[in-house]
Short mmCIF file of C-alpha atoms in Angstrom, two decimals:
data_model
loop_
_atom_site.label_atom_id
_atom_site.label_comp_id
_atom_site.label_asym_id
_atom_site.label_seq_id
_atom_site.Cartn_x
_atom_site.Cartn_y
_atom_site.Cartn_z
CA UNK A 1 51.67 -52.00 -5.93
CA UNK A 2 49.14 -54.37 -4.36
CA UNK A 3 48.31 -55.13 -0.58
CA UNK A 4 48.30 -58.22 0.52
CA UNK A 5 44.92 -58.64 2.51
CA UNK A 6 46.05 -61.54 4.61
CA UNK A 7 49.24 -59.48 5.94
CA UNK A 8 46.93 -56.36 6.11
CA UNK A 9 44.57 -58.79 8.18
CA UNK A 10 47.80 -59.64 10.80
CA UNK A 11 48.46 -56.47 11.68
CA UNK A 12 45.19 -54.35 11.66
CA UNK A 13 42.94 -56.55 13.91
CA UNK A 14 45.69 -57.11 16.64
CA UNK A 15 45.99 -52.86 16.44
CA UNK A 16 42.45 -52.94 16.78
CA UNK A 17 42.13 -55.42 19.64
CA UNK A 18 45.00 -53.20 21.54
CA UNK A 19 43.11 -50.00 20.92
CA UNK A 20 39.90 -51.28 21.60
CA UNK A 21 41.16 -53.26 24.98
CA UNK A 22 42.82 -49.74 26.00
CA UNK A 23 39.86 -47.69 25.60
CA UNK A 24 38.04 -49.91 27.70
CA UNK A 25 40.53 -50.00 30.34
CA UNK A 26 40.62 -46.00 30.66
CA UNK A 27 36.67 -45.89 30.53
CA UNK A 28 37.29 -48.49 33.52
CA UNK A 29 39.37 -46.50 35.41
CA UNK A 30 37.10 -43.03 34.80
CA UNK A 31 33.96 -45.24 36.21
CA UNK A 32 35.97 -46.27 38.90
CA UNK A 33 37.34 -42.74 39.90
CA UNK A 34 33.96 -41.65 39.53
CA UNK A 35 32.55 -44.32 41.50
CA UNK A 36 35.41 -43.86 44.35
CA UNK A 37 34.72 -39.95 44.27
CA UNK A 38 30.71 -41.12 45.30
CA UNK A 39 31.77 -44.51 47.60
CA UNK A 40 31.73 -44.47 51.22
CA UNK A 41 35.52 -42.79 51.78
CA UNK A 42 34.65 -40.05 50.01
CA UNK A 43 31.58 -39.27 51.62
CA UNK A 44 33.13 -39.65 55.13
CA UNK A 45 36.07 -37.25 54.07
CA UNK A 46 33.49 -34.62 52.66
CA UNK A 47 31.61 -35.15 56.08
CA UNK A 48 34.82 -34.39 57.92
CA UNK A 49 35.81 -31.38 56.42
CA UNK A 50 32.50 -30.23 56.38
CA UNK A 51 32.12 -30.74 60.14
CA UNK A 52 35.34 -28.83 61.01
CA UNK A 53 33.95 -25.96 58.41
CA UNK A 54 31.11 -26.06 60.25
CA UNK A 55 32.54 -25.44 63.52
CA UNK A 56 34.63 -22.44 62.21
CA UNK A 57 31.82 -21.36 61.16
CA UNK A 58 29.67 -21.44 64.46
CA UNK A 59 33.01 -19.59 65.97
CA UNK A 60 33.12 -17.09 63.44
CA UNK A 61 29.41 -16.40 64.01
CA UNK A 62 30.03 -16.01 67.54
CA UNK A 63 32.66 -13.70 66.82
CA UNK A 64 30.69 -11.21 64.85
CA UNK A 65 27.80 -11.29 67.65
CA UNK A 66 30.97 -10.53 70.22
CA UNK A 67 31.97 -7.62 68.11
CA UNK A 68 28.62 -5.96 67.79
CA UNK A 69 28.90 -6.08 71.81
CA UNK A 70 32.81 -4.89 71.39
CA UNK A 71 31.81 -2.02 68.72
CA UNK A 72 28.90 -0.95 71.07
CA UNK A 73 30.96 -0.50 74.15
CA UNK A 74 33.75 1.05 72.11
CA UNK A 75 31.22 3.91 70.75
CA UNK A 76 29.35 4.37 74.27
CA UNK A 77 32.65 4.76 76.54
CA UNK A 78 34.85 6.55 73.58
CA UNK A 79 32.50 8.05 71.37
CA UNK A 80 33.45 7.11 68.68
CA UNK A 81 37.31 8.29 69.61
CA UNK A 82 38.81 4.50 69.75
CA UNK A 83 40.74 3.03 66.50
CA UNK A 84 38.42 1.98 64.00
CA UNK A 85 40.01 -1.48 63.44
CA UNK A 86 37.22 -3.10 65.12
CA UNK A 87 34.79 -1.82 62.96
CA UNK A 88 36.45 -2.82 59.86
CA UNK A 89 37.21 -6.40 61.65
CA UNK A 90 33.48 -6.73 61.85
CA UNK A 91 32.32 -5.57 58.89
CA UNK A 92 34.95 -7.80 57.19
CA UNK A 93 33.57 -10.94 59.24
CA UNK A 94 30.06 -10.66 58.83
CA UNK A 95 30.17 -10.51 54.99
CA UNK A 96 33.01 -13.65 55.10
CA UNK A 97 29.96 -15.29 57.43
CA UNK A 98 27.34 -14.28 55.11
CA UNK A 99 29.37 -15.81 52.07
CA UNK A 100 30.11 -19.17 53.75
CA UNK A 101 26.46 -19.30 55.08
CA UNK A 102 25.55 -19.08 51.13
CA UNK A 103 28.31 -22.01 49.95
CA UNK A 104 27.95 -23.47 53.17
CA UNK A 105 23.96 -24.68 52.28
CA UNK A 106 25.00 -25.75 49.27
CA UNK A 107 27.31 -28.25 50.50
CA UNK A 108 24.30 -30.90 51.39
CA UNK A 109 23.60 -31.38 47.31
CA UNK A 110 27.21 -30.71 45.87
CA UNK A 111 29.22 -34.31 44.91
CA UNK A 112 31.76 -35.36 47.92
CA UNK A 113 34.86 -34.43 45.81
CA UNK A 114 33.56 -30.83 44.85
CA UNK A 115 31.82 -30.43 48.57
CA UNK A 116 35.31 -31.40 50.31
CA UNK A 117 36.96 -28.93 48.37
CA UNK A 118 34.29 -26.10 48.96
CA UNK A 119 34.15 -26.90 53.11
CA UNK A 120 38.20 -26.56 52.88
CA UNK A 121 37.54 -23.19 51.11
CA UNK A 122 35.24 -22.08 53.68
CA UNK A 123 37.28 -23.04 56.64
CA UNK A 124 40.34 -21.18 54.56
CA UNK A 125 38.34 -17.77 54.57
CA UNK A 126 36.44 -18.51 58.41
CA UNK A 127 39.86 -18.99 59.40
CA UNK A 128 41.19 -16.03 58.02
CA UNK A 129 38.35 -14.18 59.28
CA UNK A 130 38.55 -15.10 62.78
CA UNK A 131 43.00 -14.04 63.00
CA UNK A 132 42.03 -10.85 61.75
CA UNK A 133 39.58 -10.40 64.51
CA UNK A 134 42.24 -11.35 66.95
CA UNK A 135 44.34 -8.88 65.75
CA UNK A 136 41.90 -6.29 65.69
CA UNK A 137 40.84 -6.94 69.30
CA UNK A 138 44.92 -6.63 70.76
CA UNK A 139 44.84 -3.58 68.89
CA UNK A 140 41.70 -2.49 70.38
CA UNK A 141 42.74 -3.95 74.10
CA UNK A 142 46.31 -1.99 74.20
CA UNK A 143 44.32 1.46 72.85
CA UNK A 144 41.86 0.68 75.73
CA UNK A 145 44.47 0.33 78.30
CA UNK A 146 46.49 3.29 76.63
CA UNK A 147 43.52 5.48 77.23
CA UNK A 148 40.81 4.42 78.69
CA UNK A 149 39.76 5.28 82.71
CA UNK A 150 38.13 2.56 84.14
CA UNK A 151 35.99 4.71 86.58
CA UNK A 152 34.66 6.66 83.93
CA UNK A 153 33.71 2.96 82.43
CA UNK A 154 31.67 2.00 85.07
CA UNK A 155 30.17 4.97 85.30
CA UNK A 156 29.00 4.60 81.81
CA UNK A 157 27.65 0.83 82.64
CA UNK A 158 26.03 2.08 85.42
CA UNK A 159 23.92 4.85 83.23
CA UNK A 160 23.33 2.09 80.71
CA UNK A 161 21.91 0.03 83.04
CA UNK A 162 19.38 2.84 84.87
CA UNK A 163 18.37 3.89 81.21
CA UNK A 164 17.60 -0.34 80.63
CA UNK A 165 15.63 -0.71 83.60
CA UNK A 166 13.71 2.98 82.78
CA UNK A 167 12.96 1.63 79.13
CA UNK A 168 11.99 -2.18 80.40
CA UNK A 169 9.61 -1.08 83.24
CA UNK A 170 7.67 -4.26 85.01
CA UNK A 171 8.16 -6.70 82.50
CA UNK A 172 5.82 -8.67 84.03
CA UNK A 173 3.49 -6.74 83.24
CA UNK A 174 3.07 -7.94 79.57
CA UNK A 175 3.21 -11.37 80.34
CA UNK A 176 0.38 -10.45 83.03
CA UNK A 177 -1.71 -8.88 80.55
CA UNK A 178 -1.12 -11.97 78.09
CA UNK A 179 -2.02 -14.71 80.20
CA UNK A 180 -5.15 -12.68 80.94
CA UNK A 181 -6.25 -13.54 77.53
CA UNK A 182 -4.44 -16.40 75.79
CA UNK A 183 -3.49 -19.68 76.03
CA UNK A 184 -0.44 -20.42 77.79
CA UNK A 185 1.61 -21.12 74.43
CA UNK A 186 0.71 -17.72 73.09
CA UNK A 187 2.71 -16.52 75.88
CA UNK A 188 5.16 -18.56 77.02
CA UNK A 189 8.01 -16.85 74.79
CA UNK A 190 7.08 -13.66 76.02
CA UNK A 191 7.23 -14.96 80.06
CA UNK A 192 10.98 -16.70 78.51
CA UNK A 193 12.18 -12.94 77.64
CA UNK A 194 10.97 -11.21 80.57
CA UNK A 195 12.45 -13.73 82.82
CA UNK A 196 15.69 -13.30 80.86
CA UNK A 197 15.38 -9.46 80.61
CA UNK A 198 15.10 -9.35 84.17
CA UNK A 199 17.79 -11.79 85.01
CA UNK A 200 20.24 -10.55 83.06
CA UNK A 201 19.80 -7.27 84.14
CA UNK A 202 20.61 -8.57 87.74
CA UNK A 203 23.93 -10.13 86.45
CA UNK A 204 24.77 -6.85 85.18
CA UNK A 205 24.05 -5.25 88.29
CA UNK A 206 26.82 -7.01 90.31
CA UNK A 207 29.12 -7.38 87.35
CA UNK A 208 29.30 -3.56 87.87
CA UNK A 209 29.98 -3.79 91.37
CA UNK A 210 32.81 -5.92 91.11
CA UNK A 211 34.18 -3.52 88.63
CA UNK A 212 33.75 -0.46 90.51
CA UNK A 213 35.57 -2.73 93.71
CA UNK A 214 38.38 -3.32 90.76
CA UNK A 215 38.75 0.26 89.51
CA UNK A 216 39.19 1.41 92.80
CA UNK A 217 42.22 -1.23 93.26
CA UNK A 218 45.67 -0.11 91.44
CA UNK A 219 46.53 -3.69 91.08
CA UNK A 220 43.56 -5.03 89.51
CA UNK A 221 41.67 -4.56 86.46
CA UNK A 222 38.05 -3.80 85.81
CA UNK A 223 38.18 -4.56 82.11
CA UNK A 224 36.75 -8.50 82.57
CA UNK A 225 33.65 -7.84 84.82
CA UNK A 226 32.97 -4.82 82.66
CA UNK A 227 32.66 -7.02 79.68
CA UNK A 228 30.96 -9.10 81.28
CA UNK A 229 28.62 -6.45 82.83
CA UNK A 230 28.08 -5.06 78.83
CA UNK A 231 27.39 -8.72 77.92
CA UNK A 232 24.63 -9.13 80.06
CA UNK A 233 23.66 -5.52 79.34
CA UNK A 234 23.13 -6.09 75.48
CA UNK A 235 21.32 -9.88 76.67
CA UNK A 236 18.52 -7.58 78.57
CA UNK A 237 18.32 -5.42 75.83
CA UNK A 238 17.99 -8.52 73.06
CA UNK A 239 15.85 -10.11 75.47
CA UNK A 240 13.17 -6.56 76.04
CA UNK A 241 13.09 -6.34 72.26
CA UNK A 242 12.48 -10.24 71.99
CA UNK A 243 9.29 -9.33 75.17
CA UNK A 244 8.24 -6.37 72.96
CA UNK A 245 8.51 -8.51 69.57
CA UNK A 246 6.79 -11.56 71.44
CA UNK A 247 3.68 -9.21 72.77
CA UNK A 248 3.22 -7.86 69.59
CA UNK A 249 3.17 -10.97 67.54
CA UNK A 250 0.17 -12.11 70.02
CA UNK A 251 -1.92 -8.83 70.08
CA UNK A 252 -1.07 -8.35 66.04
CA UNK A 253 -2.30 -11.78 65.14
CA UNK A 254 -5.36 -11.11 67.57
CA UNK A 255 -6.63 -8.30 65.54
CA UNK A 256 -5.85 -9.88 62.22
CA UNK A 257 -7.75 -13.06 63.02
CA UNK A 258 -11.32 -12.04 61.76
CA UNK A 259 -9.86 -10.53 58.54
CA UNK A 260 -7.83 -14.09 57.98
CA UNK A 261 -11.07 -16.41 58.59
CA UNK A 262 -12.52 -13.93 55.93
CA UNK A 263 -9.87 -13.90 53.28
CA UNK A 264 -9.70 -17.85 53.71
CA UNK A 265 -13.26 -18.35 53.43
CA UNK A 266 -13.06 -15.63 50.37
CA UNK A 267 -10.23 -17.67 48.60
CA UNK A 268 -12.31 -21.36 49.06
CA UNK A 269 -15.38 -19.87 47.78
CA UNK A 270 -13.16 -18.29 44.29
CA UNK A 271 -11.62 -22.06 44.19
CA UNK A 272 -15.00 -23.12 43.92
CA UNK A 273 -15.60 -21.03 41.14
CA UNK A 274 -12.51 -21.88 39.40
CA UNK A 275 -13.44 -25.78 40.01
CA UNK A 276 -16.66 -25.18 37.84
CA UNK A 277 -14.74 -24.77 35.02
CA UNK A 278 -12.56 -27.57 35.66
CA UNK A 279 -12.85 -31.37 33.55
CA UNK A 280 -14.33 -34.12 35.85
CA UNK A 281 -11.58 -35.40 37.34
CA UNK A 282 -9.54 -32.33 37.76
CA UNK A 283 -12.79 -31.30 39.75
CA UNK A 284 -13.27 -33.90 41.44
CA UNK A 285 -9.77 -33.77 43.32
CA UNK A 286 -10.00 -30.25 43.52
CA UNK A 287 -13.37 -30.69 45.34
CA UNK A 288 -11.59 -33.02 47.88
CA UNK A 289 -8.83 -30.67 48.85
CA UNK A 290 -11.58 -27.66 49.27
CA UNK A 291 -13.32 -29.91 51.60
CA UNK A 292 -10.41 -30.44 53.35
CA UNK A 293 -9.22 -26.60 53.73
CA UNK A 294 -12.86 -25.86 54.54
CA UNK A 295 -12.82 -28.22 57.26
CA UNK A 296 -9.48 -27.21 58.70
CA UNK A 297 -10.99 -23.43 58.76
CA UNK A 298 -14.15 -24.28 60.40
CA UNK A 299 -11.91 -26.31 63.09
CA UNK A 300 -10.12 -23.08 63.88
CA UNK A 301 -12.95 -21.18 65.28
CA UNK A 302 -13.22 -22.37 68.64
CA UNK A 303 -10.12 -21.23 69.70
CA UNK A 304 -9.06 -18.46 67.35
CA UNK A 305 -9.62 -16.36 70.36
CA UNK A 306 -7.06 -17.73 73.01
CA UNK A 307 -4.77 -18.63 70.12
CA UNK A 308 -4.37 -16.39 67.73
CA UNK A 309 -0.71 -16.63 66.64
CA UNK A 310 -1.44 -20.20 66.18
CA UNK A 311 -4.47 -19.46 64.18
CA UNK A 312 -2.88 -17.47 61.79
CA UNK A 313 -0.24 -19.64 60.98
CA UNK A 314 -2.77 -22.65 60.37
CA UNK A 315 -4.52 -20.61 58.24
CA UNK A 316 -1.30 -19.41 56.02
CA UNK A 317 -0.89 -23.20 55.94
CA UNK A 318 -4.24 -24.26 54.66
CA UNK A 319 -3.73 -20.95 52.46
CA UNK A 320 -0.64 -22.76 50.99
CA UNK A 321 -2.58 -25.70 50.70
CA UNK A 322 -5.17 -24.35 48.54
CA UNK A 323 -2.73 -22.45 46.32
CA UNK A 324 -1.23 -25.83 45.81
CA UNK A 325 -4.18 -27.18 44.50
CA UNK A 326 -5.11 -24.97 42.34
CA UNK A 327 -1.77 -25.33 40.35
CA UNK A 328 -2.05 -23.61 37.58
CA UNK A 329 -5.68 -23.85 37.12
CA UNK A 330 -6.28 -19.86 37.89
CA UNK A 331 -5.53 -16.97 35.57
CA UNK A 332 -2.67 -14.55 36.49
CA UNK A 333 -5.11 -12.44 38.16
CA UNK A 334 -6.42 -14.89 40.13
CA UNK A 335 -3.10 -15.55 41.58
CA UNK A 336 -2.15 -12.14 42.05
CA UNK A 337 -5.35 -11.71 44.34
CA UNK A 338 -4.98 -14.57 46.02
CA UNK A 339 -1.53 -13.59 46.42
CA UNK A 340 -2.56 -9.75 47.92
CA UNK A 341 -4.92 -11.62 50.45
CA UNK A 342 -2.87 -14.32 51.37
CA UNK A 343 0.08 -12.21 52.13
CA UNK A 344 -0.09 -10.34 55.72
CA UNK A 345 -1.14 -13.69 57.29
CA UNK A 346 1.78 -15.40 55.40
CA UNK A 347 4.26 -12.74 56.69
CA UNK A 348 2.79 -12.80 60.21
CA UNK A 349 3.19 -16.47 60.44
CA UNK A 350 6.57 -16.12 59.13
CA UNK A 351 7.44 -13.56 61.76
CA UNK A 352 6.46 -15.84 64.36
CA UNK A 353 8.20 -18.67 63.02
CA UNK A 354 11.53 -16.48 62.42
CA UNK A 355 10.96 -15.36 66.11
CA UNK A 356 11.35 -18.78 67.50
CA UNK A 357 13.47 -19.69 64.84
CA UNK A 358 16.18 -17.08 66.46
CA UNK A 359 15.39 -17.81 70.65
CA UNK A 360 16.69 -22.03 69.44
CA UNK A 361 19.67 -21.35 66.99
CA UNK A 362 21.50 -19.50 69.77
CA UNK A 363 24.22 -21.35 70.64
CA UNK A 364 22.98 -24.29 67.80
CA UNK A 365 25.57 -25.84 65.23
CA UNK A 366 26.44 -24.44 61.95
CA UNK A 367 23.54 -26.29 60.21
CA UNK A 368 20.73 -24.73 62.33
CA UNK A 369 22.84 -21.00 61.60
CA UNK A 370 22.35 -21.40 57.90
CA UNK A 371 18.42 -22.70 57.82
CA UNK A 372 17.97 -19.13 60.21
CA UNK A 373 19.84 -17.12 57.64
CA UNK A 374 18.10 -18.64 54.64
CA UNK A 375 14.75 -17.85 56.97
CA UNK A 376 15.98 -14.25 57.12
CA UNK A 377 17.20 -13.65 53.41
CA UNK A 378 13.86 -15.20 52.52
CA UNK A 379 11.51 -12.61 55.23
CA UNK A 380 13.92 -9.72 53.77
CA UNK A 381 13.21 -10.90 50.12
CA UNK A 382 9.47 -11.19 51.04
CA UNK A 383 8.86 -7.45 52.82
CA UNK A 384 11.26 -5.74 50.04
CA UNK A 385 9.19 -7.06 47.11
CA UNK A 386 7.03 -5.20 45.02
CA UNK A 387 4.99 -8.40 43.69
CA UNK A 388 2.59 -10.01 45.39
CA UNK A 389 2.77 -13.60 44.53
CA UNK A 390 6.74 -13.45 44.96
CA UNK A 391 6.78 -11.93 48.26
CA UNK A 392 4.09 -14.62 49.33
CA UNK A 393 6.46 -17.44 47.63
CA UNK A 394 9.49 -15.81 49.85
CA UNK A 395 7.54 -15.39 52.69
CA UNK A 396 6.32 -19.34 52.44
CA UNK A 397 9.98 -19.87 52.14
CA UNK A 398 11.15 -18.48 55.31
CA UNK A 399 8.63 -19.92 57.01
CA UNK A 400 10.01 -23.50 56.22
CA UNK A 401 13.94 -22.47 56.52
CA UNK A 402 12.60 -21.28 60.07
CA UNK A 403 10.97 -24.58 60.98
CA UNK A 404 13.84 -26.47 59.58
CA UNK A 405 16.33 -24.45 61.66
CA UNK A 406 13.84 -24.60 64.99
CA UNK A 407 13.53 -28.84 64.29
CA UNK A 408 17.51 -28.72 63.32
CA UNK A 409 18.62 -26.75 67.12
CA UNK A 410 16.07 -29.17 68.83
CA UNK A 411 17.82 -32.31 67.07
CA UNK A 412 21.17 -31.08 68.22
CA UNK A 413 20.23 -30.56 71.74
CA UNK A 414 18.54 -34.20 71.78
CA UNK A 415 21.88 -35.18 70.26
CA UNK A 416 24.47 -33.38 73.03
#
């Protein structure tokens, strides 16, 4: 039987025009889906939800510190005797904190659709997190009133609080012996902690006053201004080790200072080397950047001695500098010394920058939170590795998560 091309003709080309006009309406409407899951409403609605995640998450981080103070108090005036609910309430919202952290920093790259979905997820789990600490602290509250004697409370504040003033001593004292020697911004976080330290320890002073007035009293409790007396308790002691940390930063980097100068002029003069066997223009640009990180090391000198934290970390950063402009131009054993040699300066910078990282994201937003615990995954990374060039590479790391998280609690103060 034969077809007829002419009727073939009338009904395949209209078939095609209809199949061809459909596809291109559905790749139309996938562009413009895709388009509307990128446009400006669904941008602000990923900014939304992750704003409120990111304010469960600042409460849920506040939580956790509160239950370290809870669980502390609990093991000092029970010994160990009190339901362990609170334990298992804290352990169960620091790793929910430490999860959203993670998914949390990822949020600032995801696409709006998948990132409004992930923030909604966090605040889920945050939310979770934080009823179950509720819970856990009625539980704790009723066992407290069930059992515990509120004279033999404050009589356990009032040791903790001789013992914190035996173990802090003149804390003055440090920043006296500082400010003997060093600039004023080698010391000025150091004079912050004592003056805290001391302060706080003050506050605790008459918190436990009033609470002894209160025990005494059948009709009123002594449970709030002991809390409150244990909160300012455990801000002296953060606030000594802070003094302590800040002190020994100073005097660390002081000793270190002539070794650094030497290991920097050491690495510039094995560039050098390395640039001899360089083509022209390689060389040439090479030769420009060793100028530079020469010159930046020379500038140093003058006041490596009344600025020694400050020295170090310049020198990690012209360190970094020279590393980076070397690329790939050194054998592996070039890198791994320059790795060994750049390291303790690297790590001491990064303790100083993690240090001052901590003192501003107290009390910052959620955003500031996660740079400081990338800063601290990165340090822990860095001190726990076995290799050289990646615990230098972590350590470099956390010293920009901790500058980002610094810059990110200043910006939010500015902003309030």
């Amino acid at each position: 039987m034969s077809v007829d091309p002419e009727g073939a003709a009338g009904w395949i080309i209209p078939a095609l025009v209809v199949f061809g006009v459909t596809a291109l309406l559905v790749a139309a409407g996938l562009w413009a889906l895709r388009r509307a899951g990128r446009g400006p409403r669904a941008r602000a609605a990923a900014d939304a939800e992750r704003t409120r995640a990111g304010s469960a998450l600042v409460q849920l981080d506040d939580a956790v510190a509160e239950l370290d103070l809870e669980v502390e108090l609990s093991g000092a005036l029970y010994d160990g005797a009190a339901p362990p609910s609170l334990r298992r309430a804290r352990m169960t919202a620091q790793h929910v904190r430490d999860q959203a952290f993670e998914a949390f920093r990822d949020l600032d790259v995801a696409h709006p659709t998948e990132a409004r979905r992930t923030a909604a997820r966090i605040r889920a789990r945050v939310d979770g997190a934080l009823a179950a600490v509720t819970q856990a602290r009625a539980v704790h509250d009723e066992w407290v009133r069930a059992h515990g004697s509120a004279s033999a409370q404050v009589d356990a504040a009032t040791h903790r609080l001789a013992r914190l003033r035996t173990e802090l001593g003149d804390p003055g004292t440090l920043v006296a012996d500082l400010s003997s020697r060093y600039d004023a911004a080698e010391w000025r976080d150091a004079d912050a902690a004592a003056r805290t330290a001391s302060a706080a320890l003050a506050a605790a002073e008459t918190r436990i006053a009033a609470a002894r007035l209160s025990a005494a009293d059948p009709t009123r409790s002594a449970l709030p201004e002991l809390t409150a007396a244990q909160r300012e308790l455990r801000r002296a002691e953060t606030a000594s080790r802070s003094l302590d940390e800040a002190y020994r930063l100073v005097t660390d980097a002081a000793l270190a200072v002539p070794q650094e100068f030497e290991a920097a002029r050491t690495a510039i003069a094995q560039a050098g080397r390395t640039r001899d066997d360089l083509e022209p223009a390689d060389a040439e640009r090479l030769s420009a950047e060793l100028r530079a990180v020469a010159d930046g090391v020379a500038a140093l000198e003058s006041d490596a001695a009344r600025r020694p934290t400050a020295t170090v970390a310049e020198l990690a950063r012209l360190r970094g500098r020279l590393d980076l402009a070397l690329g790939d131009a050194r054998t592996a054993q070039q890198r791994l010394r320059g790795a060994r040699s750049a390291l303790p300066g690297t790590l001491a910078a990064a303790r100083g920058a993690l240090a001052r990282a901590e003192g501003a994201a107290a009390g910052a937003g959620a955003d500031a939170r996660v740079r400081l615990d990338a800063a601290q995954r990165e340090m822990a990374a860095a001190r726990q590795s076995q290799d050289p060039v990646s615990a230098l590479d972590a350590a470099r790391r956390a010293i920009r998560h901790a500058e980002d998280a610094e810059a990110l609690a200043a910006y939010a103060r500015l902003a309030r």
